[in-house]
C-alpha cells in the first residue's frame, strides 16, 4: 500500500476523494460557489481570508454545476501552493457524484532562450 505520493520529482502529487453526496448537483454547486456558503466549509471569511487575515483561496475556474477550481494558499506552510478541483455530476436518486482533486499548483517551467538545443552553424 502506498501513501499516494511519489519521490519522483516529475510525478504529480495529488489527493483525490470520490464519493456521492445526498444532495442535487445544483445545491452542491451553490454551497461551493456562494461566498458566504463556501466560507463555511473552507474555514475562511467570504473574501477567502483565513482567521489570520491571509488570502487562502481564489476561484480560478467555474463551469456551473459541473466543475469548480480554487487556487489554495497556506502562508504558514512550506509546501507550494495547490489547486483544488471539484467535479460534480448527477447520480441516481437526485444525488451528486463529487470528485475532489487536490494537487500541487502547476508552474510555468522556464525555457532556455535557445531551447537547450546545441548551436547550429550558419551557412556561408
PDB file of C-alpha atoms in Angstrom:
ATOM      1  CA  UNK A   1       0.000   0.000   0.000  1.00  0.00           C
ATOM      2  CA  UNK A   2       1.287   3.486  -0.817  1.00  0.00           C
ATOM      3  CA  UNK A   3       0.544   6.875   0.619  1.00  0.00           C
ATOM      4  CA  UNK A   4      -0.372   8.282  -2.790  1.00  0.00           C
ATOM      5  CA  UNK A   5       2.810  10.336  -3.064  1.00  0.00           C
ATOM      6  CA  UNK A   6       5.932   9.648  -5.083  1.00  0.00           C
ATOM      7  CA  UNK A   7       9.601  10.539  -4.674  1.00  0.00           C
ATOM      8  CA  UNK A   8       9.786  11.094  -8.442  1.00  0.00           C
ATOM      9  CA  UNK A   9      10.086  14.891  -8.997  1.00  0.00           C
ATOM     10  CA  UNK A  10       8.276  14.562 -12.345  1.00  0.00           C
ATOM     11  CA  UNK A  11       5.208  12.923 -10.813  1.00  0.00           C
ATOM     12  CA  UNK A  12       2.044  14.807  -9.985  1.00  0.00           C
ATOM     13  CA  UNK A  13       1.282  14.649  -6.300  1.00  0.00           C
ATOM     14  CA  UNK A  14      -2.421  14.736  -5.622  1.00  0.00           C
ATOM     15  CA  UNK A  15      -5.074  13.607  -3.228  1.00  0.00           C
ATOM     16  CA  UNK A  16      -8.425  12.511  -4.633  1.00  0.00           C
ATOM     17  CA  UNK A  17     -11.754  11.992  -2.901  1.00  0.00           C
ATOM     18  CA  UNK A  18     -14.570  10.457  -4.920  1.00  0.00           C
ATOM     19  CA  UNK A  19     -17.980   9.976  -3.305  1.00  0.00           C
ATOM     20  CA  UNK A  20     -21.709  10.567  -3.651  1.00  0.00           C
ATOM     21  CA  UNK A  21     -23.492  13.322  -1.756  1.00  0.00           C
ATOM     22  CA  UNK A  22     -27.136  13.220  -0.725  1.00  0.00           C
ATOM     23  CA  UNK A  23     -27.977  16.487  -2.490  1.00  0.00           C
ATOM     24  CA  UNK A  24     -28.671  17.604  -6.045  1.00  0.00           C
ATOM     25  CA  UNK A  25     -25.744  18.984  -8.101  1.00  0.00           C
ATOM     26  CA  UNK A  26     -27.333  22.463  -8.078  1.00  0.00           C
ATOM     27  CA  UNK A  27     -27.385  22.519  -4.281  1.00  0.00           C
ATOM     28  CA  UNK A  28     -23.779  21.310  -4.037  1.00  0.00           C
ATOM     29  CA  UNK A  29     -22.751  23.881  -6.658  1.00  0.00           C
ATOM     30  CA  UNK A  30     -24.349  26.657  -4.635  1.00  0.00           C
ATOM     31  CA  UNK A  31     -22.516  25.539  -1.482  1.00  0.00           C
ATOM     32  CA  UNK A  32     -19.215  25.645  -3.369  1.00  0.00           C
ATOM     33  CA  UNK A  33     -19.629  28.983  -5.122  1.00  0.00           C
ATOM     34  CA  UNK A  34     -21.758  31.322  -2.993  1.00  0.00           C
ATOM     35  CA  UNK A  35     -19.090  33.164  -0.947  1.00  0.00           C
ATOM     36  CA  UNK A  36     -20.956  33.001   2.379  1.00  0.00           C
ATOM     37  CA  UNK A  37     -21.603  29.265   1.978  1.00  0.00           C
ATOM     38  CA  UNK A  38     -18.150  28.407   0.619  1.00  0.00           C
ATOM     39  CA  UNK A  39     -16.565  30.255   3.551  1.00  0.00           C
ATOM     40  CA  UNK A  40     -18.195  27.793   5.947  1.00  0.00           C
ATOM     41  CA  UNK A  41     -16.514  24.698   4.540  1.00  0.00           C
ATOM     42  CA  UNK A  42     -13.267  26.450   3.523  1.00  0.00           C
ATOM     43  CA  UNK A  43     -12.943  27.980   7.015  1.00  0.00           C
ATOM     44  CA  UNK A  44     -12.440  31.500   5.695  1.00  0.00           C
ATOM     45  CA  UNK A  45     -14.417  34.690   5.540  1.00  0.00           C
ATOM     46  CA  UNK A  46     -16.439  35.461   2.431  1.00  0.00           C
ATOM     47  CA  UNK A  47     -13.399  37.122   0.759  1.00  0.00           C
ATOM     48  CA  UNK A  48     -11.280  33.973   1.117  1.00  0.00           C
ATOM     49  CA  UNK A  49      -9.160  35.186   4.026  1.00  0.00           C
ATOM     50  CA  UNK A  50      -8.442  32.894   6.974  1.00  0.00           C
ATOM     51  CA  UNK A  51      -8.512  33.876  10.675  1.00  0.00           C
ATOM     52  CA  UNK A  52      -5.011  35.404  10.368  1.00  0.00           C
ATOM     53  CA  UNK A  53      -6.231  37.706   7.582  1.00  0.00           C
ATOM     54  CA  UNK A  54      -4.261  35.872   4.882  1.00  0.00           C
ATOM     55  CA  UNK A  55      -5.761  35.069   1.489  1.00  0.00           C
ATOM     56  CA  UNK A  56      -6.377  31.311   1.436  1.00  0.00           C
ATOM     57  CA  UNK A  57      -8.158  30.661  -1.843  1.00  0.00           C
ATOM     58  CA  UNK A  58      -9.194  32.238  -5.096  1.00  0.00           C
ATOM     59  CA  UNK A  59     -11.663  30.941  -7.658  1.00  0.00           C
ATOM     60  CA  UNK A  60      -9.807  30.179 -10.898  1.00  0.00           C
ATOM     61  CA  UNK A  61     -12.414  28.255 -12.918  1.00  0.00           C
ATOM     62  CA  UNK A  62     -16.145  27.683 -12.735  1.00  0.00           C
ATOM     63  CA  UNK A  63     -18.345  25.608 -15.035  1.00  0.00           C
ATOM     64  CA  UNK A  64     -21.847  25.829 -13.495  1.00  0.00           C
ATOM     65  CA  UNK A  65     -22.971  22.616 -11.783  1.00  0.00           C
ATOM     66  CA  UNK A  66     -20.006  20.774 -13.307  1.00  0.00           C
ATOM     67  CA  UNK A  67     -16.562  21.959 -12.142  1.00  0.00           C
ATOM     68  CA  UNK A  68     -15.013  24.488  -9.809  1.00  0.00           C
ATOM     69  CA  UNK A  69     -11.283  25.085  -9.254  1.00  0.00           C
ATOM     70  CA  UNK A  70      -9.663  27.037  -6.472  1.00  0.00           C
ATOM     71  CA  UNK A  71      -6.051  28.135  -6.091  1.00  0.00           C
ATOM     72  CA  UNK A  72      -5.194  27.297  -2.497  1.00  0.00           C
ATOM     73  CA  UNK A  73      -2.515  29.074  -0.457  1.00  0.00           C
ATOM     74  CA  UNK A  74      -1.312  28.428   3.081  1.00  0.00           C
ATOM     75  CA  UNK A  75       1.088  31.168   4.156  1.00  0.00           C
ATOM     76  CA  UNK A  76       2.137  29.116   7.192  1.00  0.00           C
ATOM     77  CA  UNK A  77       3.186  26.050   5.167  1.00  0.00           C
ATOM     78  CA  UNK A  78       6.487  25.411   3.450  1.00  0.00           C
ATOM     79  CA  UNK A  79       4.751  23.448   0.687  1.00  0.00           C
ATOM     80  CA  UNK A  80       3.949  25.111  -2.652  1.00  0.00           C
ATOM     81  CA  UNK A  81       0.517  26.452  -3.459  1.00  0.00           C
ATOM     82  CA  UNK A  82      -2.032  23.893  -4.560  1.00  0.00           C
ATOM     83  CA  UNK A  83      -5.116  23.641  -6.741  1.00  0.00           C
ATOM     84  CA  UNK A  84      -8.392  22.136  -5.566  1.00  0.00           C
ATOM     85  CA  UNK A  85     -10.593  20.885  -8.416  1.00  0.00           C
ATOM     86  CA  UNK A  86     -14.112  19.714  -7.686  1.00  0.00           C
ATOM     87  CA  UNK A  87     -16.030  17.874 -10.392  1.00  0.00           C
ATOM     88  CA  UNK A  88     -19.768  17.296  -9.978  1.00  0.00           C
ATOM     89  CA  UNK A  89     -22.103  15.056 -11.920  1.00  0.00           C
ATOM     90  CA  UNK A  90     -25.655  13.815 -11.396  1.00  0.00           C
ATOM     91  CA  UNK A  91     -26.058  10.471  -9.643  1.00  0.00           C
ATOM     92  CA  UNK A  92     -29.177   8.311  -9.214  1.00  0.00           C
ATOM     93  CA  UNK A  93     -31.975   9.402  -6.875  1.00  0.00           C
ATOM     94  CA  UNK A  94     -31.135  13.132  -7.073  1.00  0.00           C
ATOM     95  CA  UNK A  95     -27.695  12.656  -5.560  1.00  0.00           C
ATOM     96  CA  UNK A  96     -24.374  14.129  -6.730  1.00  0.00           C
ATOM     97  CA  UNK A  97     -21.151  12.390  -7.622  1.00  0.00           C
ATOM     98  CA  UNK A  98     -18.451  14.543  -6.015  1.00  0.00           C
ATOM     99  CA  UNK A  99     -14.795  14.218  -7.016  1.00  0.00           C
ATOM    100  CA  UNK A 100     -12.257  16.462  -5.301  1.00  0.00           C
ATOM    101  CA  UNK A 101      -8.672  16.500  -6.549  1.00  0.00           C
ATOM    102  CA  UNK A 102      -6.111  18.448  -4.531  1.00  0.00           C
ATOM    103  CA  UNK A 103      -2.814  18.789  -6.396  1.00  0.00           C
ATOM    104  CA  UNK A 104       0.352  20.846  -6.485  1.00  0.00           C
ATOM    105  CA  UNK A 105      -0.212  24.054  -8.430  1.00  0.00           C
ATOM    106  CA  UNK A 106       1.017  23.995 -11.993  1.00  0.00           C
ATOM    107  CA  UNK A 107       4.020  26.203 -12.506  1.00  0.00           C
ATOM    108  CA  UNK A 108       5.434  27.647 -15.659  1.00  0.00           C
ATOM    109  CA  UNK A 109       8.788  25.980 -16.259  1.00  0.00           C
ATOM    110  CA  UNK A 110      11.361  28.450 -17.529  1.00  0.00           C
ATOM    111  CA  UNK A 111      12.546  27.674 -21.035  1.00  0.00           C
ATOM    112  CA  UNK A 112      16.083  28.478 -22.115  1.00  0.00           C
ATOM    113  CA  UNK A 113      16.317  31.104 -24.839  1.00  0.00           C
ATOM    114  CA  UNK A 114      17.971  28.569 -27.131  1.00  0.00           C
ATOM    115  CA  UNK A 115      15.549  25.791 -26.085  1.00  0.00           C
ATOM    116  CA  UNK A 116      18.637  23.880 -24.885  1.00  0.00           C
ATOM    117  CA  UNK A 117      19.480  22.899 -28.453  1.00  0.00           C
ATOM    118  CA  UNK A 118      23.146  22.879 -29.484  1.00  0.00           C
ATOM    119  CA  UNK A 119      24.192  25.836 -31.588  1.00  0.00           C
ATOM    120  CA  UNK A 120      23.942  25.379 -35.354  1.00  0.00           C
ATOM    121  CA  UNK A 121      26.479  26.600 -37.851  1.00  0.00           C
ATOM    122  CA  UNK A 122      25.291  29.283 -40.220  1.00  0.00           C
ATOM    123  CA  UNK A 123      25.576  28.540 -43.918  1.00  0.00           C
ATOM    124  CA  UNK A 124      28.211  30.608 -45.710  1.00  0.00           C
TER     125      UNK A 124
END
